[in-house]
Short mmCIF file of C-alpha atoms in Angstrom, two decimals:
data_model
loop_
_atom_site.label_atom_id
_atom_site.label_comp_id
_atom_site.label_asym_id
_atom_site.label_seq_id
_atom_site.Cartn_x
_atom_site.Cartn_y
_atom_site.Cartn_z
CA MET V 1 -0.76 11.86 47.43
CA PHE V 2 -2.62 9.29 45.34
CA TYR V 3 -4.63 11.45 43.55
CA ASN V 4 -2.03 13.76 42.65
CA LYS V 5 -0.28 10.62 41.04
CA LEU V 6 -3.27 9.92 39.01
CA LEU V 7 -3.61 13.34 37.83
CA SER V 8 -0.20 13.18 36.71
CA LYS V 9 -0.85 9.93 35.03
CA ILE V 10 -3.81 11.35 33.22
CA PHE V 11 -1.96 14.26 32.08
CA ASN V 12 0.94 12.10 30.96
CA ALA V 13 -1.54 9.84 28.90
CA CYS V 14 -3.18 12.97 27.44
CA SER V 15 0.11 15.22 26.57
CA GLY V 16 1.38 12.00 25.11
CA ASN V 17 -1.61 12.91 22.22
CA SER V 18 -1.80 15.57 20.09
CA GLY V 19 -2.22 18.59 22.04
CA LEU V 20 -4.94 19.93 19.80
CA LYS V 21 -7.33 17.37 20.22
CA SER V 22 -6.63 16.76 24.17
CA ALA V 23 -10.18 18.22 25.09
CA SER V 24 -11.81 15.36 23.32
CA LEU V 25 -9.39 12.99 24.79
CA ARG V 26 -10.69 13.37 28.31
CA ASN V 27 -13.90 11.88 27.68
CA THR V 28 -12.30 8.69 25.96
CA SER V 29 -11.11 5.81 28.07
CA ALA V 30 -10.19 2.80 25.90
CA LYS V 31 -9.87 -0.75 27.21
CA TYR V 32 -7.64 -3.00 25.37
CA ILE V 33 -7.32 -6.46 25.41
CA SER V 34 -4.26 -8.44 24.19
CA THR V 35 -3.82 -11.96 23.22
CA THR V 36 -0.02 -11.82 23.79
CA ALA V 37 2.03 -11.38 26.61
CA ARG V 38 5.20 -9.48 26.95
CA ARG V 39 8.40 -11.29 26.29
CA ASP V 40 11.70 -9.86 25.03
CA ASP V 41 13.18 -13.05 23.10
CA LEU V 42 12.83 -14.73 20.06
CA ASN V 43 9.45 -16.47 21.45
CA GLU V 44 7.96 -13.18 20.64
CA PHE V 45 7.50 -14.61 17.10
CA PHE V 46 5.12 -17.32 18.24
CA ASP V 47 1.97 -17.16 20.21
CA ILE V 48 1.48 -17.62 23.77
CA LYS V 49 1.50 -21.40 24.70
CA GLU V 50 -2.30 -21.28 25.71
CA ASN V 51 -3.23 -20.50 22.22
CA TRP V 52 -1.43 -23.44 20.71
CA GLY V 53 -3.88 -25.71 19.06
CA VAL V 54 -7.06 -24.01 20.15
CA PRO V 55 -9.68 -23.71 17.82
CA GLU V 56 -10.36 -20.03 18.40
CA VAL V 57 -8.12 -17.06 19.79
CA LYS V 58 -10.44 -14.32 21.07
CA SER V 59 -9.07 -10.57 20.00
CA GLY V 60 -10.61 -7.28 19.80
CA ARG V 61 -11.39 -5.11 16.87
CA GLY V 62 -8.72 -3.27 14.78
CA TRP V 63 -7.83 0.20 14.75
CA THR V 64 -9.96 2.57 13.00
CA LYS V 65 -8.86 5.98 11.50
CA ASP V 66 -10.92 7.78 14.33
CA ASP V 67 -8.88 5.76 16.93
CA LEU V 68 -5.70 6.68 15.56
CA ARG V 69 -6.26 10.57 14.97
CA ILE V 70 -6.23 11.21 18.60
CA LYS V 71 -2.97 9.75 18.80
CA SER V 72 0.37 11.22 18.93
CA ASN V 73 3.05 10.82 16.44
CA GLU V 74 5.42 9.04 18.93
CA ASP V 75 2.22 6.52 19.76
CA LEU V 76 1.73 5.91 16.32
CA HIS V 77 5.38 5.23 15.53
CA LYS V 78 5.30 2.54 18.44
CA LEU V 79 1.92 1.29 17.50
CA TRP V 80 3.11 0.54 14.00
CA TYR V 81 5.85 -1.57 15.35
CA ILE V 82 3.47 -3.34 17.76
CA LEU V 83 1.45 -4.33 14.88
CA LEU V 84 4.11 -5.30 12.98
CA LYS V 85 5.28 -7.64 15.62
CA GLU V 86 1.80 -8.69 15.68
CA ARG V 87 1.83 -9.64 12.01
CA ASN V 88 5.03 -11.14 12.26
CA MET V 89 3.60 -13.56 14.95
CA LEU V 90 0.36 -14.32 13.28
CA LEU V 91 2.25 -15.25 9.83
CA THR V 92 4.70 -17.26 11.92
CA MET V 93 2.04 -19.18 13.37
CA GLU V 94 0.07 -19.70 10.33
CA GLU V 95 2.99 -21.10 8.54
CA GLU V 96 3.68 -23.37 11.58
CA ALA V 97 0.08 -24.42 11.32
CA LYS V 98 0.28 -25.28 7.72
CA GLU V 99 3.54 -27.04 8.20
CA GLN V 100 1.97 -29.58 10.87
CA VAL V 101 -1.36 -29.61 8.51
CA LYS V 102 -3.47 -27.92 11.29
CA LEU V 103 -5.98 -25.39 11.35
CA PHE V 104 -4.59 -21.87 11.86
CA PRO V 105 -6.95 -20.55 14.50
CA SER V 106 -8.76 -17.28 14.05
CA PRO V 107 -7.15 -16.20 10.62
CA GLU V 108 -9.35 -12.75 10.91
CA ARG V 109 -6.65 -11.32 12.98
CA LEU V 110 -4.17 -10.85 10.10
CA ASP V 111 -7.15 -8.84 8.29
CA LYS V 112 -7.60 -6.63 11.47
CA VAL V 113 -4.03 -6.15 11.71
CA ARG V 114 -3.53 -5.36 7.91
CA ASP V 115 -6.44 -2.79 7.93
CA SER V 116 -5.15 -1.27 10.97
CA MET V 117 -1.69 -0.64 9.41
CA LYS V 118 -3.48 0.56 6.25
CA ASN V 119 -5.42 3.14 8.38
CA LEU V 120 -2.15 4.14 10.66
CA GLU V 121 -0.46 4.88 7.19
CA ASP V 122 -3.44 6.80 6.07
CA VAL V 123 -3.22 8.93 9.16
CA VAL V 124 0.57 9.63 8.91
CA ARG V 125 -0.27 10.63 5.47
CA GLU V 126 -3.21 13.01 6.57
CA ARG V 127 -0.72 14.81 9.01
CA ASN V 128 1.93 15.01 6.28
CA LYS V 129 -0.64 16.47 3.81
CA ALA V 130 -1.53 19.09 6.28
CA TYR V 131 1.90 20.20 7.36
CA HIS V 132 2.94 20.61 3.61
CA LEU V 133 -0.54 22.34 2.70
CA LEU V 134 -0.02 24.86 5.60
CA GLU V 135 3.70 25.46 4.80
CA THR V 136 4.31 25.17 1.36
CA GLY V 137 0.88 25.26 -0.58
CA LYS V 138 1.44 21.62 -2.06
CA ASP V 139 0.00 18.48 -0.90
CA GLY V 140 3.77 17.01 -0.71
CA GLU V 141 2.85 13.63 -2.32
CA ARG V 142 4.14 12.11 -5.29
CA PRO V 143 2.84 13.64 -8.51
CA VAL V 144 0.99 11.38 -10.75
CA GLU V 145 0.52 11.86 -14.38
CA LYS V 146 -1.84 10.62 -17.14
CA TYR V 147 -0.72 9.34 -20.29
CA ILE V 148 -1.19 6.92 -23.29
CA ASN V 149 0.86 3.96 -23.04
CA PRO V 150 2.46 2.21 -25.81
CA PHE V 151 -0.75 -0.16 -26.57
CA GLY V 152 -2.49 3.10 -26.82
CA MET V 153 -4.73 2.68 -23.80
CA ASN V 154 -5.25 5.53 -21.13
CA ALA V 155 -2.93 5.29 -18.25
CA THR V 156 -1.30 6.73 -15.00
CA LYS V 157 2.00 6.89 -13.75
CA ARG V 158 3.91 8.22 -10.78
CA LEU V 159 6.64 10.51 -11.46
CA TYR V 160 10.21 10.02 -10.03
CA GLU V 161 12.90 12.35 -9.96
CA TYR V 162 16.05 11.50 -12.22
CA PRO V 163 19.57 13.11 -11.84
CA LEU V 164 19.73 12.98 -15.78
CA PRO V 165 17.25 14.46 -18.37
CA LYS V 166 15.20 12.33 -20.43
CA HIS V 167 16.95 12.74 -23.71
CA MET V 168 20.29 11.57 -21.96
CA ASN V 169 19.15 8.89 -19.85
CA LYS V 170 19.64 5.83 -22.10
CA LYS V 171 18.10 3.50 -19.40
CA TRP V 172 14.82 5.45 -19.03
CA LEU V 173 14.38 5.53 -22.71
CA GLU V 174 14.68 1.58 -23.11
CA ASN V 175 12.06 1.39 -20.46
CA HIS V 176 9.56 4.33 -21.71
CA VAL V 177 8.51 3.33 -25.26
CA PRO V 178 6.51 6.18 -26.61
CA TYR V 179 3.09 5.43 -28.40
CA LYS V 180 3.37 5.09 -31.96
CA GLU V 181 -0.09 5.91 -33.76
CA ASN V 182 0.79 4.36 -37.40
CA ASN V 183 2.09 1.03 -35.69
CA LYS V 184 0.16 -1.81 -37.47
CA ASP V 185 0.29 -4.29 -34.88
CA ILE V 186 -0.96 -1.42 -32.18
CA GLN V 187 -3.55 -0.61 -34.93
CA GLN V 188 -4.77 -4.43 -34.93
CA PHE V 189 -4.48 -4.53 -30.98
CA GLN V 190 -6.53 -1.55 -30.62
CA LEU V 191 -9.10 -2.98 -33.12
CA LYS V 192 -9.55 -6.17 -31.15
CA LEU V 193 -9.66 -4.20 -27.80
CA GLY V 194 -12.14 -2.24 -29.12
CA GLU V 195 -14.11 -5.27 -30.17
CA ASN V 196 -13.67 -6.87 -27.00
CA THR V 197 -14.97 -4.09 -24.79
CA PHE V 198 -18.06 -3.77 -27.15
CA MET V 199 -18.84 -7.10 -27.08
CA TYR V 200 -18.26 -7.16 -23.21
CA LYS V 201 -20.57 -4.23 -22.89
CA LYS V 202 -23.11 -5.87 -25.15
CA ARG V 203 -23.23 -9.03 -23.47
CA LYS V 204 -23.75 -7.36 -19.97
CA ARG V 205 -26.65 -5.25 -21.28
CA THR V 206 -28.31 -8.52 -22.42
CA ARG V 207 -27.37 -10.26 -19.19
CA ASP V 208 -28.70 -7.52 -17.07
CA PHE V 209 -31.95 -7.34 -19.00
CA ASN V 210 -32.80 -11.14 -18.72
CA HIS V 211 -31.66 -10.83 -15.02
CA VAL V 212 -34.20 -8.20 -14.34
CA ILE V 213 -36.85 -10.20 -15.90
CA GLY V 214 -36.06 -13.06 -13.96
CA LEU V 215 -36.27 -11.14 -10.96
CA LEU V 216 -39.62 -9.54 -11.84
CA ASN V 217 -40.94 -12.96 -12.46
CA ARG V 218 -39.68 -14.35 -8.99
CA PHE V 219 -40.46 -11.33 -6.91
CA PRO V 220 -43.61 -9.47 -8.27
CA ASN V 221 -43.60 -7.31 -5.35
CA MET V 222 -40.25 -5.77 -5.59
CA ASP V 223 -39.08 -2.43 -4.64
CA MET V 224 -39.10 -0.83 -7.99
CA GLU V 225 -37.01 1.82 -7.01
CA ALA V 226 -34.10 -0.34 -5.62
CA LEU V 227 -34.02 -2.26 -8.95
CA LYS V 228 -33.55 0.98 -10.91
CA GLY V 229 -30.89 1.78 -8.39
CA GLN V 230 -29.09 -1.51 -9.12
CA TYR V 231 -29.83 -1.74 -12.93
CA PRO V 232 -29.81 1.85 -14.15
CA ASP V 233 -29.22 0.93 -17.60
CA VAL V 234 -32.33 -1.63 -18.04
CA ASP V 235 -35.44 -0.20 -19.40
CA ILE V 236 -37.76 -1.84 -16.93
CA GLU V 237 -41.06 -1.07 -18.75
CA LYS V 238 -39.46 -2.78 -21.87
CA ALA V 239 -38.44 -5.66 -19.63
CA LYS V 240 -42.10 -5.92 -18.65
CA ARG V 241 -43.15 -5.96 -22.50
CA SER V 242 -41.02 -8.99 -23.08
CA ARG V 243 -42.40 -12.34 -23.90
CA LYS V 244 -40.30 -14.04 -21.02
CA TYR V 245 -42.04 -11.68 -18.49
CA LYS V 246 -44.49 -14.08 -16.97
CA GLY V 247 -46.52 -11.29 -14.96
CA TRP V 248 -49.05 -8.92 -15.53
CA ASP V 249 -50.01 -5.31 -14.12
CA MET K 1 26.08 -50.16 -52.23
CA LEU K 2 26.51 -47.88 -49.35
CA PRO K 3 28.67 -49.21 -46.45
CA ARG K 4 26.75 -50.38 -43.39
CA ASN K 5 27.53 -47.46 -41.01
CA LEU K 6 25.98 -45.07 -43.76
CA ILE K 7 22.59 -46.49 -43.86
CA PHE K 8 19.95 -44.03 -42.87
CA VAL K 9 17.52 -45.40 -40.09
CA ARG K 10 14.50 -43.82 -38.66
CA ASN K 11 14.22 -43.83 -35.03
CA ILE K 12 11.30 -43.04 -32.46
CA SER K 13 11.88 -42.04 -29.01
CA THR K 14 9.63 -42.71 -26.33
CA THR K 15 11.16 -40.65 -23.57
CA ILE K 16 9.42 -37.34 -22.60
CA PRO K 17 11.03 -33.95 -23.86
CA LYS K 18 13.25 -32.23 -21.40
CA CYS K 19 11.00 -29.60 -20.25
CA GLY K 20 10.74 -30.26 -16.75
CA LYS K 21 12.37 -28.74 -13.68
CA LYS K 22 15.55 -30.13 -14.40
CA ASN K 23 16.23 -28.55 -17.70
CA PHE K 24 18.51 -25.84 -16.77
CA ARG K 25 18.66 -24.40 -20.18
CA LYS K 26 15.21 -23.09 -19.65
CA PHE K 27 16.33 -20.89 -16.86
CA GLN K 28 18.81 -18.02 -16.37
CA LEU K 29 21.36 -18.29 -13.86
CA PHE K 30 21.83 -15.10 -11.78
CA ASN K 31 24.61 -14.05 -9.71
CA LYS K 32 26.01 -17.03 -7.92
CA ARG K 33 24.30 -19.74 -9.63
CA GLY K 34 25.90 -21.93 -12.19
CA SER K 35 29.13 -24.06 -12.77
CA ARG K 36 32.50 -23.11 -11.30
CA LEU K 37 33.20 -22.47 -14.92
CA PHE K 38 30.33 -20.26 -15.35
CA LYS K 39 31.01 -18.34 -12.53
CA GLN K 40 34.67 -17.75 -13.18
CA GLN K 41 33.59 -16.27 -16.60
CA GLN K 42 30.96 -14.29 -14.76
CA ALA K 43 33.91 -12.80 -12.30
CA LYS K 44 36.18 -11.91 -15.37
CA ASP K 45 33.86 -10.54 -17.90
CA PRO K 46 30.27 -10.03 -16.19
CA GLU K 47 26.96 -10.05 -18.33
CA PRO K 48 24.97 -7.10 -17.06
CA ASP K 49 21.82 -9.03 -18.11
CA LEU K 50 22.50 -11.83 -15.61
CA PHE K 51 22.78 -9.63 -12.50
CA HIS K 52 19.66 -9.64 -10.04
CA ASN K 53 19.73 -7.43 -7.02
CA ARG K 54 16.84 -9.33 -5.43
CA GLY K 55 14.76 -6.56 -4.63
CA VAL K 56 17.33 -4.90 -2.56
CA ARG K 57 17.94 -1.15 -3.25
CA GLU K 58 21.43 -0.05 -4.00
CA ILE K 59 23.21 1.91 -1.39
CA GLY K 60 25.56 3.76 -3.82
CA TYR K 61 26.39 4.19 -7.57
CA LYS K 62 29.29 2.70 -9.67
CA ASP K 63 31.86 5.12 -10.90
CA GLY K 64 33.96 3.22 -13.32
CA ASN K 65 35.48 0.31 -11.73
CA LYS K 66 35.09 1.79 -8.17
CA TYR K 67 31.56 1.46 -6.13
CA VAL K 68 30.96 4.53 -4.11
CA VAL K 69 28.79 4.41 -1.19
CA VAL K 70 26.29 7.20 -0.31
CA PRO K 71 25.48 7.02 3.60
CA GLU K 72 21.96 8.86 2.68
CA LYS K 73 21.03 5.67 0.58
CA ILE K 74 21.53 3.20 3.44
CA PRO K 75 18.14 2.59 4.74
CA GLU K 76 18.01 3.35 8.47
CA LEU K 77 15.19 1.65 10.75
CA ILE K 78 14.09 3.70 13.54
CA VAL K 79 12.55 1.42 16.40
CA PRO K 80 10.88 2.82 19.15
CA ASN K 81 11.38 1.43 22.69
CA LEU K 82 8.50 -0.62 23.45
CA SER K 83 9.14 -1.39 27.20
CA ASP K 84 6.21 0.08 29.11
CA CYS K 85 4.11 0.91 26.16
CA LYS K 86 0.61 0.20 26.99
CA LEU K 87 -0.87 0.23 23.31
CA LYS K 88 -1.99 -3.29 21.91
CA PRO K 89 -2.73 -4.38 18.45
CA TYR K 90 -6.23 -4.81 18.98
CA VAL K 91 -9.06 -2.66 20.32
CA SER K 92 -11.36 -3.96 22.78
CA TYR K 93 -15.06 -3.86 21.33
CA ARG K 94 -16.25 -2.45 24.69
CA ALA K 95 -14.12 0.64 24.02
CA PRO K 96 -16.34 3.94 23.27
CA ASP K 97 -16.46 5.08 19.77
CA ILE K 98 -14.61 7.80 18.79
CA GLN K 99 -15.44 10.48 16.10
CA GLN K 100 -12.58 12.57 14.76
CA ASP K 101 -12.40 14.37 11.47
CA GLU K 102 -9.35 14.38 9.22
CA PHE K 103 -6.56 16.48 10.52
CA THR K 104 -6.29 19.64 8.07
CA ALA K 105 -3.96 22.38 7.66
CA GLN K 106 -6.50 24.66 9.37
CA ASP K 107 -5.95 22.51 12.60
CA LEU K 108 -2.40 22.77 12.45
CA PHE K 109 -2.40 26.68 11.88
CA ASP K 110 -4.66 27.10 14.83
CA VAL K 111 -2.01 25.27 16.97
CA VAL K 112 1.09 26.62 15.69
CA TYR K 113 0.36 30.18 14.43
CA ALA K 114 -2.84 31.49 15.82
CA PRO K 115 -1.88 31.78 19.35
CA LYS K 116 1.23 33.89 18.50
CA ILE K 117 -0.73 36.33 16.25
CA VAL K 118 -3.79 36.83 18.77
CA ALA K 119 -1.02 37.78 21.35
CA ASP K 120 0.70 40.08 18.97
CA PHE K 121 -2.55 41.84 17.80
CA LYS K 122 -3.21 42.38 21.52
CA GLU K 123 0.22 43.87 22.21
CA ASN K 124 0.13 46.01 18.95
CA LYS K 125 3.12 44.20 17.54
CA LEU K 126 1.76 43.65 14.18
CA ASN K 127 2.60 45.90 11.08
CA ALA K 128 -0.04 47.49 9.12
CA ASP K 129 -0.04 44.92 6.39
CA GLY K 130 -0.50 42.13 9.20
CA SER K 131 3.00 40.74 9.33
CA PRO K 132 4.56 40.50 12.89
CA ILE K 133 7.35 42.81 14.16
CA GLU K 134 9.26 40.19 16.01
CA PRO K 135 8.67 36.87 13.95
CA SER K 136 8.95 33.41 15.55
CA ILE K 137 11.19 30.98 13.97
CA TYR K 138 8.04 29.26 12.42
CA GLU K 139 6.92 32.70 11.04
CA LYS K 140 10.31 33.04 9.53
CA LEU K 141 10.16 30.11 7.37
CA THR K 142 9.77 30.56 4.07
CA PRO K 143 7.70 28.05 1.62
CA ALA K 144 10.99 26.89 -0.14
CA GLU K 145 12.79 26.25 3.21
CA ALA K 146 9.93 24.32 4.56
CA GLU K 147 9.79 22.18 1.53
CA LEU K 148 13.36 21.60 1.95
CA LYS K 149 13.13 20.56 5.46
CA ALA K 150 10.34 18.29 4.67
CA ARG K 151 12.02 16.41 1.88
CA GLN K 152 15.04 15.66 3.84
CA THR K 153 16.44 12.24 3.80
CA GLY K 154 14.34 9.77 5.32
CA THR K 155 11.16 11.26 4.34
CA ASP K 156 8.18 9.30 2.50
CA LEU K 157 6.49 10.40 -0.56
CA PHE K 158 3.11 9.22 -0.26
CA CYS K 159 1.32 7.57 -3.08
CA SER K 160 -1.35 5.10 -2.60
CA ARG K 161 -2.36 2.49 -5.22
CA ASP K 162 -5.81 4.13 -5.67
CA ASP K 163 -3.99 7.06 -7.15
CA VAL K 164 -2.42 4.99 -9.86
CA VAL K 165 -5.11 2.88 -11.92
#
């Protein structure tokens, strides 16, 4: 009797996840720890009383993509709201700590929740992509187009659907000014932008070169391959010929 | 000789210019802000530039003086029942590491289509060109229909910030 119950429990746990990956699921048993208790009122916006004013609140790690890929869509839907509630709770506690001029304990929890939510959305996006590629042959995501913006710089924009064609859509035309090559202001801007980028690159080259010489002086037995990997633009032989280089080979 | 009240006198001011937060000439008054007279003016003849939706999406469109509400435009939040849900916001550090590749179209095909094709092949229910004699509802689906089904109201069009530089 008890064994049957246990089996049905395991089956339910597995069937909750996508049938595809259930084979790999049977080997995984995850233990979760929680810092929050179950409540169903407005107090859910606050942490449990034991965690008020303590210097540190222990929590587990965030959800990785691999953890989330073996979950079903329903589980992901639930987990999204669990994470959302946790984030709301943490933000409330952070604000309250700020108000009382106290330290908010373990702020890394916010980062963990944020990363988990990002991962969750990416996993849902993967599944969406898979469906679209199988059924329609396209990835089903918002198309992105490269264009030259009014300042003459390369840019990318997301494409949206409009009920009106471009030439009839006054509002669209107001917001989308085309790039005019012969405009004097734009030409001046381009000139100055070019000068700015040129000077930035030139200064960076000199800075890196001098920095490499300094590194060579300080650490004569350095791994040259690693140095080349980190500063590929710097000619190390030339740096060693510099008068600032104090070592000798 | 000039009368006394017409003599020009130069003054200097020791007060600071009115550029602080109290100077309302600096700000635009959107929606319900402003004096009663201003609001009455706005009610009668509204300035379109002084309307701010505060980031709320429209749920319809304006047709002349009438506002037409489109039910599909009203956002709907589907919140699952979280009672008896054992998922937690954090994972224990003791939990075993899981290796799982990205879910691809091939995986989905293996689950949805492959078993039916294998069974049809074994029972000789395939035509000479490989198409099924008795297609399932998934096999009947054309790409256009599938796209229409996937792009129904409430679906997301994914586009990450990384794609748009």
